[in-house]
Amino acid sequence: MLYRVAPAGEGRDVYATLYAQRMFFLVTLQPRGAQFEVIPYLDARHHAELNLARRRRDSSEDYGSWKQLFDQTFI
């Protein structure tokens, strides 16, 4: 099972495995399915940090939820 860690732009999202939280995937949605690419921890964290910075800059109401997810996943 996977859970969404952060959006990565252009129809892509970063997901982590529920049980082995150090495995991350960049998932790209395509018309005929989804493409999964294993990515390193630091790349996943980078996407999540960019998402947090964007939410904070835009004063997004869901910033707190994304921050909590970031802390649970990467700290």
Tab-separated table of C-alpha atoms in Angstrom:
chain	number	residue	atom	x	y	z
A	1	MET	CA	0.000	0.000	0.000
A	2	LEU	CA	1.178	3.502	-0.836
A	3	TYR	CA	0.345	6.899	0.574
A	4	ARG	CA	0.801	10.288	-1.071
A	5	VAL	CA	3.696	12.308	0.315
A	6	ALA	CA	3.677	15.340	-2.002
A	7	PRO	CA	2.654	16.548	-5.438
A	8	ALA	CA	5.571	16.717	-7.872
A	9	GLY	CA	3.954	18.742	-10.659
A	10	GLU	CA	2.931	17.872	-14.217
A	11	GLY	CA	0.587	15.034	-13.236
A	12	ARG	CA	3.164	13.418	-10.958
A	13	ASP	CA	3.052	12.690	-7.228
A	14	VAL	CA	5.494	11.260	-4.708
A	15	TYR	CA	4.289	8.221	-2.768
A	16	ALA	CA	5.825	6.167	0.034
A	17	THR	CA	5.129	2.606	1.048
A	18	LEU	CA	2.958	2.318	4.124
A	19	TYR	CA	5.041	-0.348	5.831
A	20	ALA	CA	8.590	0.331	4.615
A	21	GLN	CA	8.510	4.115	4.736
A	22	ARG	CA	11.956	4.522	3.225
A	23	MET	CA	10.803	3.389	-0.228
A	24	PHE	CA	9.574	6.238	-2.393
A	25	PHE	CA	7.984	6.284	-5.834
A	26	LEU	CA	7.375	9.012	-8.370
A	27	VAL	CA	4.005	8.138	-9.882
A	28	THR	CA	3.001	9.618	-13.223
A	29	LEU	CA	-0.619	9.281	-14.291
A	30	GLN	CA	-1.034	8.543	-17.973
A	31	PRO	CA	-4.113	7.990	-20.147
A	32	ARG	CA	-3.471	4.232	-20.187
A	33	GLY	CA	-2.445	3.733	-16.555
A	34	ALA	CA	0.250	4.855	-14.170
A	35	GLN	CA	4.036	4.748	-14.346
A	36	PHE	CA	5.973	4.017	-11.139
A	37	GLU	CA	9.605	5.024	-10.705
A	38	VAL	CA	11.585	4.301	-7.539
A	39	ILE	CA	13.294	7.482	-6.331
A	40	PRO	CA	15.867	8.095	-3.580
A	41	TYR	CA	14.895	9.394	-0.145
A	42	LEU	CA	16.540	12.780	-0.768
A	43	ASP	CA	14.640	13.295	-4.039
A	44	ALA	CA	11.344	12.514	-2.304
A	45	ARG	CA	12.212	14.890	0.522
A	46	HIS	CA	13.148	17.597	-1.992
A	47	HIS	CA	9.725	17.348	-3.681
A	48	ALA	CA	8.035	17.494	-0.264
A	49	GLU	CA	10.089	20.553	0.759
A	50	LEU	CA	9.156	22.333	-2.478
A	51	ASN	CA	5.502	21.545	-1.805
A	52	LEU	CA	5.751	22.968	1.739
A	53	ALA	CA	7.465	26.129	0.523
A	54	ARG	CA	4.791	26.632	-2.147
A	55	ARG	CA	1.957	26.108	0.384
A	56	ARG	CA	3.578	28.493	2.886
A	57	ARG	CA	4.176	31.152	0.221
A	58	ASP	CA	0.561	30.910	-0.968
A	59	SER	CA	-0.770	30.952	2.629
A	60	SER	CA	-2.606	27.735	1.810
A	61	GLU	CA	-5.155	26.489	4.334
A	62	ASP	CA	-3.825	22.942	4.055
A	63	TYR	CA	-0.238	23.906	4.969
A	64	GLY	CA	-0.626	22.420	8.465
A	65	SER	CA	-1.707	19.050	7.079
A	66	TRP	CA	1.199	18.927	4.624
A	67	LYS	CA	3.642	19.976	7.381
A	68	GLN	CA	2.390	17.216	9.664
A	69	LEU	CA	2.732	14.636	6.880
A	70	PHE	CA	6.248	15.911	6.106
A	71	ASP	CA	7.282	15.607	9.757
A	72	GLN	CA	5.845	12.093	10.064
A	73	THR	CA	7.561	10.958	6.884
A	74	PHE	CA	10.962	12.660	6.946
A	75	ILE	CA	11.741	13.642	10.546
